[in-house]
Amino acid sequence: MIRSKQFVPLNIAVMTVSDSRTEATDKSGKLLVESLTQAGHHLAEKVLVPDNIYKIREVVSRWIADESVQVVLTTGGTGVTGRDGTPEAIQPLLDKEIQGFGEIFRMISYQEIKTSTIQSRALAGVANATYIFCLPGSSGACRTGWEQIIKAQLDLGNSPCNLVELMPRLRET
């Protein structure tokens, strides 16, 4: 059980979902990697996959089966076009959805992009004791999601509560 309020570094995997980006042009994935490492967490793996729900699900399934991966961050595929399928790929894997994440993300985004925020289907949940956060593909949206929500929730010192302190209880039945 985690008793200390000292920072606990987590192993975080990052996935960019895109048909058009390459490792060289993946600003959002790079931003998430830089942000998590600057916060003191460890990068477990970073991948770029096409907008294909089965390829997304394949990689995320591997990560949630790996007990060393504690958090998954995805960027891209959360819009409303025909190729956007990240929520459809992830939702069947979730044991529990963290509905407040999408609600708060859109509330914060409204301050930045006004009603365009309705196009985001940002999503979060827990699958096999692994937290999963699905962010839009823009680097601004990734910055907003990380800086204003995820970073604090992945910090044991965040009060009054955070997701890290719940990790020992995620496997309760």
GROMACS .gro file of C-alpha atoms in nm:
model
  173
    1MET     CA    1   0.000   0.000   0.000
    2ILE     CA    2   0.123   0.351  -0.080
    3ARG     CA    3   0.152   0.540   0.249
    4SER     CA    4   0.392   0.822   0.165
    5LYS     CA    5   0.278   1.137  -0.009
    6GLN     CA    6   0.612   1.155  -0.191
    7PHE     CA    7   0.604   1.149  -0.569
    8VAL     CA    8   0.581   0.798  -0.717
    9PRO     CA    9   0.712   0.768  -1.074
   10LEU     CA   10   0.479   0.566  -1.295
   11ASN     CA   11   0.548   0.368  -1.614
   12ILE     CA   12   0.350   0.536  -1.889
   13ALA     CA   13   0.301   0.418  -2.248
   14VAL     CA   14   0.217   0.668  -2.523
   15MET     CA   15   0.032   0.596  -2.847
   16THR     CA   16  -0.023   0.838  -3.134
   17VAL     CA   17  -0.314   0.740  -3.356
   18SER     CA   18  -0.274   0.883  -3.704
   19ASP     CA   19  -0.274   0.792  -4.072
   20SER     CA   20  -0.072   1.098  -4.166
   21ARG     CA   21   0.189   1.155  -3.894
   22THR     CA   22   0.534   1.005  -3.874
   23GLU     CA   23   0.771   0.992  -3.577
   24ALA     CA   24   0.933   1.306  -3.721
   25THR     CA   25   0.604   1.498  -3.742
   26ASP     CA   26   0.436   1.364  -3.427
   27LYS     CA   27   0.428   1.682  -3.216
   28SER     CA   28   0.154   1.557  -2.982
   29GLY     CA   29   0.323   1.228  -2.898
   30LYS     CA   30   0.653   1.408  -2.840
   31LEU     CA   31   0.480   1.662  -2.615
   32LEU     CA   32   0.328   1.385  -2.402
   33VAL     CA   33   0.662   1.203  -2.373
   34GLU     CA   34   0.842   1.525  -2.275
   35SER     CA   35   0.567   1.619  -2.028
   36LEU     CA   36   0.556   1.285  -1.851
   37THR     CA   37   0.935   1.258  -1.824
   38GLN     CA   38   0.967   1.618  -1.701
   39ALA     CA   39   0.711   1.533  -1.434
   40GLY     CA   40   0.935   1.245  -1.320
   41HIS     CA   41   0.751   0.950  -1.476
   42HIS     CA   42   0.908   0.682  -1.697
   43LEU     CA   43   0.826   0.617  -2.061
   44ALA     CA   44   0.736   0.249  -2.095
   45GLU     CA   45   0.698   0.262  -2.474
   46LYS     CA   46   0.589   0.500  -2.750
   47VAL     CA   47   0.421   0.385  -3.070
   48LEU     CA   48   0.248   0.537  -3.370
   49VAL     CA   49  -0.045   0.337  -3.509
   50PRO     CA   50  -0.287   0.404  -3.795
   51ASP     CA   51  -0.652   0.498  -3.740
   52ASN     CA   52  -0.766   0.137  -3.718
   53ILE     CA   53  -0.962   0.023  -3.413
   54TYR     CA   54  -0.813  -0.327  -3.424
   55LYS     CA   55  -0.452  -0.205  -3.439
   56ILE     CA   56  -0.522   0.041  -3.158
   57ARG     CA   57  -0.688  -0.231  -2.952
   58GLU     CA   58  -0.403  -0.474  -3.021
   59VAL     CA   59  -0.137  -0.243  -2.878
   60VAL     CA   60  -0.344  -0.118  -2.584
   61SER     CA   61  -0.443  -0.479  -2.499
   62ARG     CA   62  -0.073  -0.570  -2.484
   63TRP     CA   63  -0.003  -0.276  -2.255
   64ILE     CA   64  -0.289  -0.345  -2.015
   65ALA     CA   65  -0.178  -0.710  -1.994
   66ASP     CA   66   0.173  -0.594  -1.898
   67GLU     CA   67   0.176  -0.532  -1.521
   68SER     CA   68   0.472  -0.294  -1.556
   69VAL     CA   69   0.261  -0.045  -1.759
   70GLN     CA   70   0.051   0.159  -1.518
   71VAL     CA   71  -0.085   0.432  -1.747
   72VAL     CA   72  -0.160   0.459  -2.119
   73LEU     CA   73  -0.189   0.794  -2.295
   74THR     CA   74  -0.328   0.807  -2.648
   75THR     CA   75  -0.344   1.107  -2.876
   76GLY     CA   76  -0.556   1.122  -3.189
   77GLY     CA   77  -0.865   0.952  -3.325
   78THR     CA   78  -1.110   1.112  -3.080
   79GLY     CA   79  -1.293   1.329  -3.334
   80VAL     CA   80  -1.609   1.259  -3.529
   81THR     CA   81  -1.483   1.176  -3.878
   82GLY     CA   82  -1.514   0.833  -4.033
   83ARG     CA   83  -1.154   0.738  -3.949
   84ASP     CA   84  -1.171   0.852  -3.584
   85GLY     CA   85  -1.211   0.535  -3.382
   86THR     CA   86  -1.000   0.559  -3.067
   87PRO     CA   87  -1.300   0.563  -2.827
   88GLU     CA   88  -1.454   0.265  -3.010
   89ALA     CA   89  -1.123   0.079  -2.981
   90ILE     CA   90  -1.074   0.155  -2.612
   91GLN     CA   91  -1.423   0.143  -2.459
   92PRO     CA   92  -1.465  -0.237  -2.492
   93LEU     CA   93  -1.137  -0.284  -2.301
   94LEU     CA   94  -1.241  -0.070  -2.004
   95ASP     CA   95  -1.349  -0.218  -1.673
   96LYS     CA   96  -1.463   0.128  -1.563
   97GLU     CA   97  -1.496   0.456  -1.747
   98ILE     CA   98  -1.382   0.775  -1.571
   99GLN     CA   99  -1.657   0.993  -1.712
  100GLY     CA  100  -1.544   1.307  -1.533
  101PHE     CA  101  -1.228   1.318  -1.742
  102GLY     CA  102  -1.407   1.388  -2.069
  103GLU     CA  103  -1.646   1.627  -1.898
  104ILE     CA  104  -1.368   1.830  -1.734
  105PHE     CA  105  -1.153   1.817  -2.049
  106ARG     CA  106  -1.433   1.967  -2.257
  107MET     CA  107  -1.512   2.226  -1.988
  108ILE     CA  108  -1.149   2.342  -1.981
  109SER     CA  109  -1.122   2.327  -2.361
  110TYR     CA  110  -1.430   2.545  -2.396
  111GLN     CA  111  -1.230   2.830  -2.240
  112GLU     CA  112  -0.970   2.786  -2.516
  113ILE     CA  113  -1.163   2.681  -2.829
  114LYS     CA  114  -1.525   2.760  -2.741
  115THR     CA  115  -1.792   2.535  -2.895
  116SER     CA  116  -1.539   2.346  -3.110
  117THR     CA  117  -1.482   2.137  -2.797
  118ILE     CA  118  -1.799   1.939  -2.873
  119GLN     CA  119  -1.602   1.763  -3.148
  120SER     CA  120  -1.377   1.597  -2.888
  121ARG     CA  121  -1.462   1.254  -2.757
  122ALA     CA  122  -1.183   1.256  -2.497
  123LEU     CA  123  -1.212   0.948  -2.280
  124ALA     CA  124  -1.053   0.790  -1.974
  125GLY     CA  125  -1.096   0.471  -1.777
  126VAL     CA  126  -0.939   0.175  -1.604
  127ALA     CA  127  -0.860  -0.158  -1.769
  128ASN     CA  128  -0.688  -0.439  -1.578
  129ALA     CA  129  -0.566  -0.189  -1.314
  130THR     CA  130  -0.417   0.037  -1.586
  131TYR     CA  131  -0.534   0.394  -1.631
  132ILE     CA  132  -0.606   0.494  -1.993
  133PHE     CA  133  -0.646   0.853  -2.113
  134CYS     CA  134  -0.749   0.924  -2.474
  135LEU     CA  135  -0.672   1.277  -2.587
  136PRO     CA  136  -0.736   1.456  -2.915
  137GLY     CA  137  -0.456   1.472  -3.169
  138SER     CA  138  -0.367   1.840  -3.144
  139SER     CA  139  -0.068   1.933  -2.933
  140GLY     CA  140  -0.275   2.208  -2.769
  141ALA     CA  141  -0.533   1.954  -2.657
  142CYS     CA  142  -0.258   1.723  -2.528
  143ARG     CA  143  -0.101   2.010  -2.336
  144THR     CA  144  -0.439   2.101  -2.186
  145GLY     CA  145  -0.521   1.743  -2.091
  146TRP     CA  146  -0.179   1.678  -1.937
  147GLU     CA  147  -0.120   2.010  -1.763
  148GLN     CA  148  -0.469   2.074  -1.633
  149ILE     CA  149  -0.594   1.724  -1.547
  150ILE     CA  150  -0.368   1.422  -1.589
  151LYS     CA  151  -0.044   1.555  -1.437
  152ALA     CA  152  -0.210   1.631  -1.101
  153GLN     CA  153  -0.404   1.306  -1.094
  154LEU     CA  154  -0.083   1.108  -1.150
  155ASP     CA  155   0.089   1.285  -0.860
  156LEU     CA  156   0.051   1.122  -0.520
  157GLY     CA  157   0.096   1.461  -0.353
  158ASN     CA  158  -0.211   1.611  -0.521
  159SER     CA  159  -0.481   1.686  -0.264
  160PRO     CA  160  -0.749   1.618  -0.171
  161CYS     CA  161  -0.715   1.299  -0.377
  162ASN     CA  162  -0.554   1.153  -0.686
  163LEU     CA  163  -0.558   0.839  -0.899
  164VAL     CA  164  -0.218   0.715  -0.776
  165GLU     CA  165  -0.341   0.657  -0.422
  166LEU     CA  166  -0.617   0.434  -0.562
  167MET     CA  167  -0.380   0.210  -0.758
  168PRO     CA  168  -0.335  -0.051  -0.481
  169ARG     CA  169  -0.715  -0.097  -0.476
  170LEU     CA  170  -0.780  -0.124  -0.851
  171ARG     CA  171  -0.774  -0.504  -0.844
  172GLU     CA  172  -1.025  -0.536  -0.557
  173THR     CA  173  -1.322  -0.759  -0.621
   0.00000   0.00000   0.00000
